[in-house]
mmCIF file of C-alpha atoms in Angstrom:
data_model
loop_
_atom_site.group_PDB
_atom_site.id
_atom_site.type_symbol
_atom_site.label_atom_id
_atom_site.label_comp_id
_atom_site.label_asym_id
_atom_site.label_seq_id
_atom_site.Cartn_x
_atom_site.Cartn_y
_atom_site.Cartn_z
ATOM 1 C CA LEU A 1 -3.532 3.916 -60.678
ATOM 2 C CA TYR A 2 -2.350 0.421 -59.712
ATOM 3 C CA MET A 3 -5.736 -1.149 -60.461
ATOM 4 C CA ASN A 4 -5.991 0.507 -63.879
ATOM 5 C CA ARG A 5 -2.474 -0.582 -64.743
ATOM 6 C CA ALA A 6 -3.259 -4.137 -63.605
ATOM 7 C CA ASN A 7 -6.256 -4.241 -65.971
ATOM 8 C CA ALA A 8 -4.074 -2.949 -68.814
ATOM 9 C CA LEU A 9 -1.377 -5.557 -68.094
ATOM 10 C CA ASN A 10 -4.001 -8.294 -68.049
ATOM 11 C CA ASN A 11 -5.137 -7.192 -71.503
ATOM 12 C CA LEU A 12 -1.495 -7.560 -72.616
ATOM 13 C CA LYS A 13 -1.384 -11.029 -70.989
ATOM 14 C CA LEU A 14 1.328 -9.854 -68.568
ATOM 15 C CA HIS A 15 -0.483 -11.454 -65.669
ATOM 16 C CA ASP A 16 2.533 -11.790 -63.323
ATOM 17 C CA LYS A 17 3.138 -8.040 -63.393
ATOM 18 C CA ALA A 18 -0.596 -7.410 -63.235
ATOM 19 C CA GLU A 19 -0.786 -9.426 -60.011
ATOM 20 C CA GLU A 20 1.871 -7.212 -58.409
ATOM 21 C CA ASP A 21 -0.135 -4.074 -59.226
ATOM 22 C CA ALA A 22 -3.431 -5.657 -58.151
ATOM 23 C CA GLU A 23 -1.925 -6.695 -54.803
ATOM 24 C CA LYS A 24 -0.565 -3.156 -54.343
ATOM 25 C CA ALA A 25 -4.025 -1.720 -55.107
ATOM 26 C CA ALA A 26 -5.608 -4.005 -52.497
ATOM 27 C CA GLU A 27 -2.887 -3.053 -49.998
ATOM 28 C CA LEU A 28 -3.446 0.684 -50.497
ATOM 29 C CA LYS A 29 -7.256 0.355 -50.513
ATOM 30 C CA PRO A 30 -8.058 -2.609 -48.238
ATOM 31 C CA ASN A 31 -11.771 -1.675 -48.140
ATOM 32 C CA ASP A 32 -12.189 -1.376 -51.920
ATOM 33 C CA SER A 33 -14.243 -4.225 -53.358
ATOM 34 C CA ALA A 34 -13.088 -3.405 -56.909
ATOM 35 C CA ALA A 35 -9.418 -3.860 -55.940
ATOM 36 C CA TYR A 36 -10.065 -7.418 -54.752
ATOM 37 C CA SER A 37 -12.203 -8.058 -57.836
ATOM 38 C CA CYS A 38 -9.231 -7.089 -60.025
ATOM 39 C CA LEU A 39 -6.904 -9.257 -57.931
ATOM 40 C CA GLY A 40 -9.247 -12.249 -58.177
ATOM 41 C CA LYS A 41 -9.501 -11.952 -61.965
ATOM 42 C CA THR A 42 -5.715 -11.667 -62.285
ATOM 43 C CA ARG A 43 -5.126 -14.754 -60.167
ATOM 44 C CA PHE A 44 -7.654 -16.652 -62.273
ATOM 45 C CA TYR A 45 -5.568 -15.903 -65.373
ATOM 46 C CA LEU A 46 -2.525 -17.256 -63.483
ATOM 47 C CA LYS A 47 -4.525 -20.412 -62.636
ATOM 48 C CA ASP A 48 -4.168 -19.616 -58.923
ATOM 49 C CA PHE A 49 -7.713 -20.801 -58.248
ATOM 50 C CA GLU A 50 -7.422 -20.810 -54.466
ATOM 51 C CA GLY A 51 -6.141 -17.233 -54.606
ATOM 52 C CA THR A 52 -8.998 -16.326 -56.952
ATOM 53 C CA ILE A 53 -11.568 -17.690 -54.513
ATOM 54 C CA SER A 54 -9.951 -15.858 -51.592
ATOM 55 C CA ALA A 55 -9.840 -12.492 -53.408
ATOM 56 C CA LEU A 56 -13.375 -12.654 -54.822
ATOM 57 C CA THR A 57 -14.771 -13.791 -51.479
ATOM 58 C CA GLU A 58 -13.148 -10.725 -49.919
ATOM 59 C CA SER A 59 -14.603 -8.568 -52.722
ATOM 60 C CA LEU A 60 -18.082 -9.901 -51.912
ATOM 61 C CA ALA A 61 -17.609 -9.199 -48.217
ATOM 62 C CA LEU A 62 -16.694 -5.570 -48.978
ATOM 63 C CA ASN A 63 -19.712 -4.907 -51.211
ATOM 64 C CA THR A 64 -22.069 -2.342 -49.687
ATOM 65 C CA TYR A 65 -25.818 -2.643 -49.266
ATOM 66 C CA GLY A 66 -25.675 -6.422 -49.547
ATOM 67 C CA GLU A 67 -24.823 -6.316 -53.256
ATOM 68 C CA GLU A 68 -23.710 -9.501 -54.951
ATOM 69 C CA LEU A 69 -20.660 -9.910 -57.161
ATOM 70 C CA SER A 70 -20.981 -8.837 -60.779
ATOM 71 C CA VAL A 71 -22.085 -11.561 -63.199
ATOM 72 C CA PHE A 72 -18.512 -11.780 -64.467
ATOM 73 C CA ASP A 73 -16.958 -12.123 -61.018
ATOM 74 C CA GLN A 74 -19.569 -14.777 -60.239
ATOM 75 C CA ALA A 75 -18.480 -16.643 -63.370
ATOM 76 C CA TYR A 76 -14.787 -16.361 -62.403
ATOM 77 C CA LEU A 77 -15.596 -17.575 -58.887
ATOM 78 C CA ALA A 78 -17.667 -20.531 -60.102
ATOM 79 C CA LYS A 79 -15.003 -21.622 -62.595
ATOM 80 C CA ALA A 80 -12.267 -21.257 -59.968
ATOM 81 C CA LYS A 81 -14.211 -23.461 -57.564
ATOM 82 C CA GLU A 82 -14.726 -26.066 -60.294
ATOM 83 C CA ALA A 83 -11.041 -26.002 -61.248
ATOM 84 C CA LEU A 84 -9.902 -26.226 -57.614
ATOM 85 C CA ALA A 85 -12.253 -29.134 -56.977
ATOM 86 C CA GLU A 86 -10.856 -30.866 -60.077
ATOM 87 C CA GLU A 87 -7.293 -30.266 -58.859
ATOM 88 C CA LEU A 88 -8.110 -31.736 -55.456
ATOM 89 C CA SER A 89 -9.878 -34.678 -57.081
ATOM 90 C CA ARG A 90 -6.943 -35.282 -59.419
ATOM 91 C CA SER A 91 -4.499 -35.089 -56.501
ATOM 92 C CA SER A 92 -6.611 -37.596 -54.606
ATOM 93 C CA ARG A 93 -6.711 -39.972 -57.598
ATOM 94 C CA ASP A 94 -2.948 -39.697 -58.102
ATOM 95 C CA ALA A 95 -2.365 -40.377 -54.411
ATOM 96 C CA THR A 96 -4.610 -43.437 -54.534
ATOM 97 C CA GLN A 97 -2.807 -44.848 -57.576
ATOM 98 C CA SER A 98 0.567 -44.233 -55.965
ATOM 99 C CA ARG A 99 -0.562 -45.971 -52.800
ATOM 100 C CA GLU A 100 -1.811 -48.962 -54.745
ATOM 101 C CA LEU A 101 1.442 -49.239 -56.690
ATOM 102 C CA SER A 102 3.655 -49.019 -53.630
ATOM 103 C CA ARG A 103 1.297 -51.210 -51.557
ATOM 104 C CA SER A 104 2.024 -48.944 -48.639
ATOM 105 C CA ASP A 105 -0.212 -48.657 -45.603
ATOM 106 C CA SER A 106 0.867 -45.113 -44.879
ATOM 107 C CA SER A 107 -2.031 -42.669 -44.898
ATOM 108 C CA ILE A 108 -1.946 -39.615 -47.132
ATOM 109 C CA PRO A 109 -3.389 -36.523 -45.448
ATOM 110 C CA LYS A 110 -6.198 -34.840 -47.308
ATOM 111 C CA LEU A 111 -6.152 -31.136 -47.967
ATOM 112 C CA ALA A 112 -8.721 -29.230 -46.020
ATOM 113 C CA PRO A 113 -11.306 -27.608 -48.304
ATOM 114 C CA PRO A 114 -11.213 -23.797 -48.477
ATOM 115 C CA ARG A 115 -13.637 -21.984 -46.231
ATOM 116 C CA PHE A 116 -16.290 -19.998 -48.076
ATOM 117 C CA VAL A 117 -18.206 -17.278 -46.274
ATOM 118 C CA ALA A 118 -21.926 -17.274 -47.030
ATOM 119 C CA ARG A 119 -23.409 -13.991 -48.216
ATOM 120 C CA GLU A 120 -25.985 -14.077 -45.415
ATOM 121 C CA GLU A 121 -23.189 -14.412 -42.853
ATOM 122 C CA VAL A 122 -21.379 -11.380 -44.278
ATOM 123 C CA ILE A 123 -24.558 -9.281 -44.220
ATOM 124 C CA SER A 124 -25.481 -10.314 -40.679
ATOM 125 C CA ALA A 125 -21.935 -9.573 -39.475
ATOM 126 C CA THR A 126 -22.153 -5.967 -40.707
ATOM 127 C CA PRO A 127 -24.642 -4.081 -38.503
ATOM 128 C CA ASN A 128 -26.443 -0.823 -39.174
ATOM 129 C CA ILE A 129 -26.288 -0.978 -42.972
ATOM 130 C CA PRO A 130 -28.751 1.624 -44.326
ATOM 131 C CA PRO A 131 -31.192 0.505 -47.000
ATOM 132 C CA ARG A 132 -30.231 1.060 -50.613
ATOM 133 C CA PRO A 133 -31.555 4.462 -51.781
ATOM 134 C CA PRO A 134 -34.513 3.977 -54.172
ATOM 135 C CA LYS A 135 -33.019 6.435 -56.679
ATOM 136 C CA TRP A 136 -29.501 5.022 -56.512
ATOM 137 C CA PRO A 137 -27.937 5.594 -59.969
ATOM 138 C CA SER A 138 -27.842 2.468 -62.102
ATOM 139 C CA GLN A 139 -24.552 1.503 -63.757
ATOM 140 C CA THR A 140 -26.300 -0.826 -66.193
ATOM 141 C CA LEU A 141 -26.926 0.426 -69.690
ATOM 142 C CA GLN A 142 -30.611 0.872 -70.485
ATOM 143 C CA ARG A 143 -32.482 0.535 -73.755
ATOM 144 C CA ASP A 144 -36.158 0.963 -74.534
ATOM 145 C CA SER A 145 -38.280 -1.205 -76.858
ATOM 146 C CA PHE A 146 -35.987 -4.196 -77.247
ATOM 147 C CA SER A 147 -37.399 -7.649 -77.994
ATOM 148 C CA VAL A 148 -36.176 -11.013 -79.238
ATOM 149 C CA GLY A 149 -37.719 -14.276 -80.412
ATOM 150 C CA PRO A 150 -37.419 -17.761 -78.868
ATOM 151 C CA GLU A 151 -33.996 -18.709 -77.562
ATOM 152 C CA ARG A 152 -31.871 -21.382 -79.271
ATOM 153 C CA THR A 153 -28.818 -23.241 -77.955
ATOM 154 C CA ILE A 154 -25.729 -23.667 -80.151
ATOM 155 C CA PHE A 155 -22.834 -25.977 -79.279
ATOM 156 C CA PHE A 156 -19.289 -25.429 -80.594
ATOM 157 C CA GLY A 157 -16.691 -28.200 -80.576
ATOM 158 C CA GLU A 158 -12.895 -27.961 -80.700
ATOM 159 C CA GLY A 159 -11.445 -25.241 -82.919
ATOM 160 C CA ALA A 160 -12.086 -21.609 -83.780
ATOM 161 C CA LEU A 161 -15.706 -20.505 -83.363
ATOM 162 C CA GLY A 162 -15.805 -19.034 -86.882
ATOM 163 C CA VAL A 163 -18.239 -16.290 -85.874
ATOM 164 C CA LYS A 164 -17.785 -12.538 -85.444
ATOM 165 C CA LEU A 165 -19.253 -11.085 -82.269
ATOM 166 C CA ASN A 166 -19.820 -7.426 -81.493
ATOM 167 C CA ARG A 167 -21.099 -5.467 -78.511
ATOM 168 C CA GLY A 168 -23.276 -2.680 -79.877
ATOM 169 C CA SER A 169 -23.746 0.851 -78.605
ATOM 170 C CA ASP A 170 -26.885 -0.373 -76.803
ATOM 171 C CA GLY A 171 -24.837 -2.853 -74.763
ATOM 172 C CA MET A 172 -26.258 -5.948 -76.506
ATOM 173 C CA VAL A 173 -24.015 -8.584 -78.119
ATOM 174 C CA ARG A 174 -24.793 -9.562 -81.719
ATOM 175 C CA ILE A 175 -23.581 -12.117 -84.227
ATOM 176 C CA LEU A 176 -22.192 -10.088 -87.139
ATOM 177 C CA SER A 177 -21.005 -13.018 -89.247
ATOM 178 C CA THR A 178 -21.140 -16.820 -89.124
ATOM 179 C CA SER A 179 -18.506 -17.508 -91.787
ATOM 180 C CA VAL A 180 -15.316 -15.934 -90.467
ATOM 181 C CA GLU A 181 -12.128 -17.471 -91.862
ATOM 182 C CA THR A 182 -9.348 -17.393 -89.262
ATOM 183 C CA GLY A 183 -6.834 -19.726 -90.921
ATOM 184 C CA ALA A 184 -7.425 -22.239 -88.114
ATOM 185 C CA ALA A 185 -9.727 -25.238 -88.095
ATOM 186 C CA ILE A 186 -13.329 -24.127 -87.586
ATOM 187 C CA ALA A 187 -15.138 -25.800 -84.701
ATOM 188 C CA PRO A 188 -18.042 -28.084 -85.607
ATOM 189 C CA ARG A 189 -21.425 -26.618 -84.635
ATOM 190 C CA ARG A 190 -24.666 -28.156 -83.505
ATOM 191 C CA GLY A 191 -27.644 -25.842 -83.854
ATOM 192 C CA ASN A 192 -28.686 -22.949 -86.083
ATOM 193 C CA ILE A 193 -26.975 -19.570 -85.744
ATOM 194 C CA GLU A 194 -27.480 -16.573 -88.045
ATOM 195 C CA ALA A 195 -25.995 -13.129 -88.557
ATOM 196 C CA GLY A 196 -28.021 -10.598 -86.584
ATOM 197 C CA ASP A 197 -28.805 -13.009 -83.744
ATOM 198 C CA ILE A 198 -28.585 -11.615 -80.211
ATOM 199 C CA VAL A 199 -26.285 -13.566 -77.868
ATOM 200 C CA ARG A 200 -28.278 -14.220 -74.692
ATOM 201 C CA GLU A 201 -25.707 -16.345 -72.901
ATOM 202 C CA ALA A 202 -22.102 -17.377 -73.634
ATOM 203 C CA SER A 203 -19.904 -19.749 -71.670
ATOM 204 C CA GLY A 204 -22.362 -19.607 -68.778
ATOM 205 C CA VAL A 205 -22.332 -15.769 -68.644
ATOM 206 C CA ASP A 206 -25.802 -14.196 -68.794
ATOM 207 C CA LEU A 207 -25.856 -11.463 -71.465
ATOM 208 C CA ARG A 208 -29.594 -10.820 -71.466
ATOM 209 C CA ARG A 209 -29.098 -7.330 -70.083
ATOM 210 C CA PRO A 210 -26.961 -4.558 -71.640
ATOM 211 C CA ILE A 211 -23.307 -4.789 -70.613
ATOM 212 C CA THR A 212 -20.439 -2.316 -70.516
ATOM 213 C CA ASN A 213 -17.338 -2.538 -72.687
ATOM 214 C CA ILE A 214 -15.253 -3.730 -69.710
ATOM 215 C CA MET A 215 -17.785 -6.484 -68.977
ATOM 216 C CA TRP A 216 -17.638 -7.536 -72.635
ATOM 217 C CA GLY A 217 -13.830 -7.777 -72.435
ATOM 218 C CA ASP A 218 -14.139 -10.092 -69.443
ATOM 219 C CA THR A 219 -16.700 -12.212 -71.293
ATOM 220 C CA VAL A 220 -14.420 -12.613 -74.333
ATOM 221 C CA ALA A 221 -11.595 -13.741 -72.032
ATOM 222 C CA LEU A 222 -13.878 -16.340 -70.424
ATOM 223 C CA ILE A 223 -15.036 -17.631 -73.817
ATOM 224 C CA LYS A 224 -11.417 -18.133 -74.903
ATOM 225 C CA MET A 225 -10.518 -19.988 -71.698
ATOM 226 C CA THR A 226 -13.608 -22.205 -71.504
ATOM 227 C CA PRO A 227 -12.875 -25.795 -72.572
ATOM 228 C CA ARG A 228 -14.866 -27.144 -75.498
ATOM 229 C CA PRO A 229 -17.623 -27.989 -76.140
ATOM 230 C CA ILE A 230 -18.961 -24.525 -75.393
ATOM 231 C CA ALA A 231 -22.622 -23.484 -75.462
ATOM 232 C CA PHE A 232 -24.115 -20.231 -76.754
ATOM 233 C CA ILE A 233 -27.771 -19.253 -76.312
ATOM 234 C CA VAL A 234 -28.967 -16.937 -79.088
ATOM 235 C CA ALA A 235 -32.255 -15.445 -80.258
ATOM 236 C CA LYS A 236 -33.463 -13.540 -83.316
ATOM 237 C CA GLU A 237 -33.788 -9.781 -82.742
ATOM 238 C CA LEU A 238 -37.381 -8.717 -83.383
ATOM 239 C CA SER A 239 -36.925 -5.028 -82.681
ATOM 240 C CA THR A 240 -35.017 -2.624 -84.915
ATOM 241 C CA PRO A 241 -31.311 -2.519 -83.996
ATOM 242 C CA PRO A 242 -29.736 0.878 -83.309
ATOM 243 C CA PRO A 243 -28.210 2.616 -86.362
ATOM 244 C CA SER A 244 -24.619 1.794 -85.367
ATOM 245 C CA ALA A 245 -25.450 -1.919 -84.972
ATOM 246 C CA ALA A 246 -27.299 -1.954 -88.310
ATOM 247 C CA GLU A 247 -24.251 -0.355 -89.933
ATOM 248 C CA ASP A 248 -21.937 -2.993 -88.416
ATOM 249 C CA LEU A 249 -24.215 -5.799 -89.679
ATOM 250 C CA ALA A 250 -24.316 -4.336 -93.186
ATOM 251 C CA LYS A 251 -20.532 -3.930 -93.241
ATOM 252 C CA ALA A 252 -20.007 -7.528 -92.079
ATOM 253 C CA ALA A 253 -22.429 -8.823 -94.745
ATOM 254 C CA LEU A 254 -20.504 -6.907 -97.447
ATOM 255 C CA GLU A 255 -17.176 -8.303 -96.195
ATOM 256 C CA ASP A 256 -18.610 -11.850 -96.280
ATOM 257 C CA MET A 257 -19.818 -11.297 -99.845
ATOM 258 C CA GLU A 258 -16.416 -10.001 -100.972
ATOM 259 C CA ALA A 259 -14.637 -12.908 -99.281
ATOM 260 C CA ALA A 260 -16.947 -15.385 -101.003
ATOM 261 C CA MET A 261 -16.208 -13.812 -104.401
ATOM 262 C CA LEU A 262 -12.435 -14.058 -103.831
ATOM 263 C CA ARG A 263 -12.604 -17.615 -102.517
ATOM 264 C CA PRO A 264 -11.438 -20.144 -105.160
ATOM 265 C CA PRO A 265 -14.274 -22.361 -106.463
ATOM 266 C CA ARG A 266 -14.475 -25.901 -105.213
ATOM 267 C CA VAL A 267 -13.567 -28.566 -107.741
ATOM 268 C CA ALA A 268 -15.830 -31.614 -107.740
ATOM 269 C CA CYS A 269 -13.992 -34.902 -107.539
#
């Protein structure tokens, strides 16, 4: 209950209240990896990067059968480490400048770096773990006969991306439109991107395998928080998209056509 409500509050950007519920979930279920995963994500939204690292490290330690963190939790953890390192570096630079201005000989103590527990250490510290059953049910969406062409990298600068993304029923993320008008300044692009392209990677998150709707929500949040420039890796879909995805692409193309017809013509100067 608390964990579900924390996820809902995060979606509403009520991260302070979400943290209270996530902490309560971890308190009630101290051996639940998912509770600490939720807590780590919530603290990331609050820019508590040290707390994020602590919670996700605990989530990793509680994973059974030596499983790693999900690709999204790995992305949160990596970005939290980068942000914390930047904070420590900035604090060190500020301290150095202050010392030079005051010409003081007093030493400024350095913060001790956080202790990270290696995955191998966690596994070795947990004896008698049975091997993972060969027919353990997979929680990853599966799709047969899916293929794409060569991958291309697209860079977006400052501003709105100006593209419409959609996670299809097959768990793959597609570009529905490349000419979305948001009312905000559209980010400059470097590289070729087309409607119907499959997004293979976004903001460092690997999307080459089908993802769930919850995973897609986490990815969208990361894309919005990632500083520009931001890189997308896309590829042309060679296989036939599922009917629902084809319908979404056709609808987006029609909306683009109608918007173009209503757009006032440009006057040459």
